[in-house]
PDB file of C-alpha atoms and ligand atoms in Angstrom:
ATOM      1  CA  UNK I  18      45.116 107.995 -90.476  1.00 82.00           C
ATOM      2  CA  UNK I  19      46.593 106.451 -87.649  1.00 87.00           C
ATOM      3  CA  UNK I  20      44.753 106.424 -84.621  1.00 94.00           C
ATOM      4  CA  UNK I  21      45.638 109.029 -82.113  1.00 95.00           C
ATOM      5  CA  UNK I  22      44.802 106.922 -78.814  1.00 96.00           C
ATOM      6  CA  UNK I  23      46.428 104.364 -77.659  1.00 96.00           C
ATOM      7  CA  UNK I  24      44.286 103.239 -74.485  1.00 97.00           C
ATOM      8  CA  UNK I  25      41.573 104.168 -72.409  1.00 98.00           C
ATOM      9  CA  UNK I  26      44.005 105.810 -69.510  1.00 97.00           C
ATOM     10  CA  UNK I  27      40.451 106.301 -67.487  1.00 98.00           C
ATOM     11  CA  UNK I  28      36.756 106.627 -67.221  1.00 98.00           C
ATOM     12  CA  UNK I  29      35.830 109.520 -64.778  1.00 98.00           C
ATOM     13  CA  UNK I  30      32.744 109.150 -62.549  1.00 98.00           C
ATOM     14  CA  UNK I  31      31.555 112.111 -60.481  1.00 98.00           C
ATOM     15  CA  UNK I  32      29.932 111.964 -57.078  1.00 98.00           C
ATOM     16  CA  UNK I  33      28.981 113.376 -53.976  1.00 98.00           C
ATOM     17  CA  UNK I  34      30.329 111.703 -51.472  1.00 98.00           C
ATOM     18  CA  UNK I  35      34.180 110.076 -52.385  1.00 98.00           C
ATOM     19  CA  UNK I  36      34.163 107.981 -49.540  1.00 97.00           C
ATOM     20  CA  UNK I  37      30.974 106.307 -49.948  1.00 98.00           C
ATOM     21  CA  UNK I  38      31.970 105.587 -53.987  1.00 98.00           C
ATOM     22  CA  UNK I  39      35.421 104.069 -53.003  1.00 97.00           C
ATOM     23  CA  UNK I  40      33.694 101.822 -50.043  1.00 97.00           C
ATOM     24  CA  UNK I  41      31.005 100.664 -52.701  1.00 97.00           C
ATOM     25  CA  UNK I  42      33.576  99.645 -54.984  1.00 97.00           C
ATOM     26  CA  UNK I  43      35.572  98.152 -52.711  1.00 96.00           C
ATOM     27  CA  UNK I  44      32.904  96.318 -50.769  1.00 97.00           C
ATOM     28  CA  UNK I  45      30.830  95.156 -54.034  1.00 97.00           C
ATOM     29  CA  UNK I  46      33.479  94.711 -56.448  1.00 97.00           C
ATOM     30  CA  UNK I  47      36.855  94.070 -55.077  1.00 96.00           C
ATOM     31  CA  UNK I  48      38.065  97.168 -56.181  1.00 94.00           C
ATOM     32  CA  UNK I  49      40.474  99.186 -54.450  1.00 92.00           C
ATOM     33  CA  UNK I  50      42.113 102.989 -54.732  1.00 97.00           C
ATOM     34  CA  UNK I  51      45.873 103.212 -56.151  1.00 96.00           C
ATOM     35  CA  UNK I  52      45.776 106.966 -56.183  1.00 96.00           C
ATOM     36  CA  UNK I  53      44.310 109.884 -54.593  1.00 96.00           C
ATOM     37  CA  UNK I  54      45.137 113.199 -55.543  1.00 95.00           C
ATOM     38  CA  UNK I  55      43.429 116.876 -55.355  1.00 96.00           C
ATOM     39  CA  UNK I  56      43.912 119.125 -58.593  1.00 92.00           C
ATOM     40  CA  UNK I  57      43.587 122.063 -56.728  1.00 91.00           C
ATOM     41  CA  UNK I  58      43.198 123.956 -60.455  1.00 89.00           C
ATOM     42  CA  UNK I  59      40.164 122.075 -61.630  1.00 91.00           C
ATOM     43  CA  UNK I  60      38.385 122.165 -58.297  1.00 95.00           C
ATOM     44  CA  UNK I  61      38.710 118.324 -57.663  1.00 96.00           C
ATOM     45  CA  UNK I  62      39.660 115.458 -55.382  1.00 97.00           C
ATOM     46  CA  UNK I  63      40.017 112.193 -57.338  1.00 97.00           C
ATOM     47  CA  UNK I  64      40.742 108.780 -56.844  1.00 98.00           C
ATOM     48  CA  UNK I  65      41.921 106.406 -58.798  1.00 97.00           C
ATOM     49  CA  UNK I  66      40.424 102.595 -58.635  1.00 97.00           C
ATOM     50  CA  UNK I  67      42.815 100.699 -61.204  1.00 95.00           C
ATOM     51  CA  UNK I  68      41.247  98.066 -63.950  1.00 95.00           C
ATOM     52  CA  UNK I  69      43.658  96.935 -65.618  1.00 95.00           C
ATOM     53  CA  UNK I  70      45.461  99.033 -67.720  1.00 94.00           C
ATOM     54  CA  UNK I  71      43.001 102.039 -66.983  1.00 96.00           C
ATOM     55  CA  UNK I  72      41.719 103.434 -64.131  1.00 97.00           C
ATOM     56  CA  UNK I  73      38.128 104.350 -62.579  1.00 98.00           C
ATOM     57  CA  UNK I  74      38.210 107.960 -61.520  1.00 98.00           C
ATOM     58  CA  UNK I  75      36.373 108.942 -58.606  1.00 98.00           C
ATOM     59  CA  UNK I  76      35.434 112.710 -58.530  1.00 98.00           C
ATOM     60  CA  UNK I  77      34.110 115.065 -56.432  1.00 98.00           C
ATOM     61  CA  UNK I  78      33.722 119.019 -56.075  1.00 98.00           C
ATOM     62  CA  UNK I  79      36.319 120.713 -53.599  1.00 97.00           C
ATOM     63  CA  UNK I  80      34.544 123.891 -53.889  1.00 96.00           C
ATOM     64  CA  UNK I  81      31.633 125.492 -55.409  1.00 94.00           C
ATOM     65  CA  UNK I  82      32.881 126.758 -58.230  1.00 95.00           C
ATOM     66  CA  UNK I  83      34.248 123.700 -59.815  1.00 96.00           C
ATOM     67  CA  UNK I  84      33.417 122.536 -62.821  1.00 94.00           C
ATOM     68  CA  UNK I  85      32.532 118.945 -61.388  1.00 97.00           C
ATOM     69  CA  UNK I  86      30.083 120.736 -59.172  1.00 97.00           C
ATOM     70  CA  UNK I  87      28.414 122.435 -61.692  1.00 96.00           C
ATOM     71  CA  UNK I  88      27.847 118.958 -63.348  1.00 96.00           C
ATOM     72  CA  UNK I  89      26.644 117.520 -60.486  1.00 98.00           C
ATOM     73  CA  UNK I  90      23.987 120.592 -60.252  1.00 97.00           C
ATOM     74  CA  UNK I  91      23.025 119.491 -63.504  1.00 96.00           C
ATOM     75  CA  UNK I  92      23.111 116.725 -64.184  1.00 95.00           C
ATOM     76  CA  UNK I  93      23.184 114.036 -60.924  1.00 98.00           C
ATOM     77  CA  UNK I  94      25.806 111.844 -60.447  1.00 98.00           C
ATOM     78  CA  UNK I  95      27.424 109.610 -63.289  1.00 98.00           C
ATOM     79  CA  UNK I  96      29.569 109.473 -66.203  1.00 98.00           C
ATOM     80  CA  UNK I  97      31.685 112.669 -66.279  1.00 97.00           C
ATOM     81  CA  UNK I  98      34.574 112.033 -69.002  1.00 98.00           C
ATOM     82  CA  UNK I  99      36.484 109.277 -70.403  1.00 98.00           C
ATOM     83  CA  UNK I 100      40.217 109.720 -70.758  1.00 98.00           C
ATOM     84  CA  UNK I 101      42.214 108.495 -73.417  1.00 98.00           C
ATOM     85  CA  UNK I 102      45.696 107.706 -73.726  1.00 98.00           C
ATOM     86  CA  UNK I 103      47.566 109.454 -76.501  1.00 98.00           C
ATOM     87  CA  UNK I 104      51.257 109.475 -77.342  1.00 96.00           C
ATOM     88  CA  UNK I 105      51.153 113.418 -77.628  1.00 96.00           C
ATOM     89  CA  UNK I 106      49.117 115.484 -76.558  1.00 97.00           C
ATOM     90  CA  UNK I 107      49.916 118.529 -78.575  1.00 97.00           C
ATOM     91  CA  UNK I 108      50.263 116.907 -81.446  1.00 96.00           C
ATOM     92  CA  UNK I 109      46.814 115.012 -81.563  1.00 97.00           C
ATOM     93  CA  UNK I 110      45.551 118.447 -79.853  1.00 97.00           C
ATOM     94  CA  UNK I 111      46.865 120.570 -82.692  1.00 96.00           C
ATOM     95  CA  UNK I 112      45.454 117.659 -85.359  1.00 96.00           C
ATOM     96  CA  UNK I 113      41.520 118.140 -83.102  1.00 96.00           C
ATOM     97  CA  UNK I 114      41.871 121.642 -83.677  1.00 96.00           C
ATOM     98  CA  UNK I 115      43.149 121.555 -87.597  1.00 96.00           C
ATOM     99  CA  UNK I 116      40.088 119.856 -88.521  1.00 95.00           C
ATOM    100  CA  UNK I 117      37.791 122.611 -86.462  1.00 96.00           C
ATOM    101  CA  UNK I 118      36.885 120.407 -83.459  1.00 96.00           C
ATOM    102  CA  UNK I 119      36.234 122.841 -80.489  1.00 97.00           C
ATOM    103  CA  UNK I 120      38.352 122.006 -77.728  1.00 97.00           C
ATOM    104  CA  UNK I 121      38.104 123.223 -73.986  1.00 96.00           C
ATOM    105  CA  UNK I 122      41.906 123.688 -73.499  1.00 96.00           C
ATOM    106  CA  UNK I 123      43.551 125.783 -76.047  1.00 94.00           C
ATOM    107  CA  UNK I 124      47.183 123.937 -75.503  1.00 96.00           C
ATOM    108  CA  UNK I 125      47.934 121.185 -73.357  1.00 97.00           C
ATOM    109  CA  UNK I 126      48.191 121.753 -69.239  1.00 96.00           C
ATOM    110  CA  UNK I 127      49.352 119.184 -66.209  1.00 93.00           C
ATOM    111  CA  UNK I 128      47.036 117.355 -65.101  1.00 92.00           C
ATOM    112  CA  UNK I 129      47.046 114.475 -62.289  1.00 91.00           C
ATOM    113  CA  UNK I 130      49.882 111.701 -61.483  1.00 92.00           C
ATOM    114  CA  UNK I 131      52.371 113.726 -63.510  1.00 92.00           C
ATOM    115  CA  UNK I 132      50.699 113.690 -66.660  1.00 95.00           C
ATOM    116  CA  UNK I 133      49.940 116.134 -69.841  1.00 97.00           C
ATOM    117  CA  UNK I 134      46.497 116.500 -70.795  1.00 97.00           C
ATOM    118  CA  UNK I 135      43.772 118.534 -72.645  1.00 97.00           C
ATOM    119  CA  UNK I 136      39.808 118.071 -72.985  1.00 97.00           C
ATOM    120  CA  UNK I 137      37.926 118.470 -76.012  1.00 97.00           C
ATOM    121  CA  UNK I 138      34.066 120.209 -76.308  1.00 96.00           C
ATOM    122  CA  UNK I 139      31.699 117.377 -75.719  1.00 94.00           C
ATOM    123  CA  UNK I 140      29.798 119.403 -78.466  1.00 93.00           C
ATOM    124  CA  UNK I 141      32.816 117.932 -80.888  1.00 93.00           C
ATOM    125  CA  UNK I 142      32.305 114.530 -79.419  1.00 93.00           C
ATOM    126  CA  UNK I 143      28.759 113.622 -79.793  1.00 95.00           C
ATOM    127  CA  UNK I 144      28.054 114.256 -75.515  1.00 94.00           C
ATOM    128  CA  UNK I 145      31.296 113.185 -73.925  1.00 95.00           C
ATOM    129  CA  UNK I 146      33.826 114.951 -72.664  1.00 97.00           C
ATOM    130  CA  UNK I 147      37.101 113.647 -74.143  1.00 98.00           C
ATOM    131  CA  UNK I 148      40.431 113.427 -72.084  1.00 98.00           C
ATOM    132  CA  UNK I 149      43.783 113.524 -74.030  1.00 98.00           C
ATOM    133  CA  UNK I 150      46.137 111.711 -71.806  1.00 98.00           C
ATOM    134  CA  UNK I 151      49.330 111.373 -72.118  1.00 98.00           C
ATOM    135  CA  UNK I 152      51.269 109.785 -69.440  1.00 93.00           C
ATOM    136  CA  UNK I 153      55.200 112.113 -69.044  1.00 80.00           C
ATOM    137  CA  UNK I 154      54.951 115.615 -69.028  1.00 61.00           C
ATOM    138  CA  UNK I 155      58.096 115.556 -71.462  1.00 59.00           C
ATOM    139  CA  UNK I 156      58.178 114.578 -75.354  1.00 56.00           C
ATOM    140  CA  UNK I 157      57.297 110.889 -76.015  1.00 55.00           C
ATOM    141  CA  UNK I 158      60.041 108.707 -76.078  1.00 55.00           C
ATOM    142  CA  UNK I 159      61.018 107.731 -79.878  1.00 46.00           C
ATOM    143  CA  UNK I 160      59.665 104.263 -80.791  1.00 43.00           C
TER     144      UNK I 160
HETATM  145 CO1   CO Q  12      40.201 112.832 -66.130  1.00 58.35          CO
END
């Protein structure tokens, strides 16, 4: 089998306080935002520090009954996903799902900067929530 991803497209970090994670990236490592962006569906406010190809993505709750607020309730401040680039989305969606992986989103949905992506069950992924991301909202081009 082929593998599905092509790239880590980002690793997702939540927090309490955005500001004070961008200014501690900036101010200790250089690092600076190329994107910020609320997904008003999920509940978030993100920003994007980029590395490289990928990104760093900054989250934190917008209200209280967001997912990422929930985590922070749990579980403190940290790793939250890690999102993976992936030429299609439904397809390598469809191909979790043939095999019996539990996914969180059924079929794939927009997600931020444009793109088309779905998470799978951290229970399939031995703890961490995976991100499908794939970067148009269209078909992949034809290689
Ligand atoms: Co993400």
């Amino acid at each position: 089998m082929d593998s599905l991803l092509t790239d880590i497209d980002h690793v997702a970090i939540a927090v309490h306080d955005l500001d004070a994670a961008i200014d501690w990236y900036a101010r200790s490592l250089g690092a600076t935002v190329v994107h910020r962006e609320d997904v008003d569906r999920d509940g978030v406010r993100e920003a994007l520090i980029q590395v490289g190809d990928s990104f760093i993505q900054l989250l934190t709750p917008t209200r209280e009954d967001s997912p990422v607020a929930a985590f922070l309730e749990r579980r403190g401040e940290g790793l939250h996903h890690v999102g993976y680039r992936v030429r299609d989305c439904a397809l390598a969606l469809s191909s979790l799902r043939a095999r019996g992986d539990r996914v969180i989103d059924e079929v794939p949905r927009p997600g931020s900067r444009g793109t088309t992506i779905a998470f799978v069950h951290p229970r399939a992924s031995f703890g961490t929530l995976i991100e499908l991301v794939q970067e148009s909202a269209g078909p992949p081009d034809a290689e």
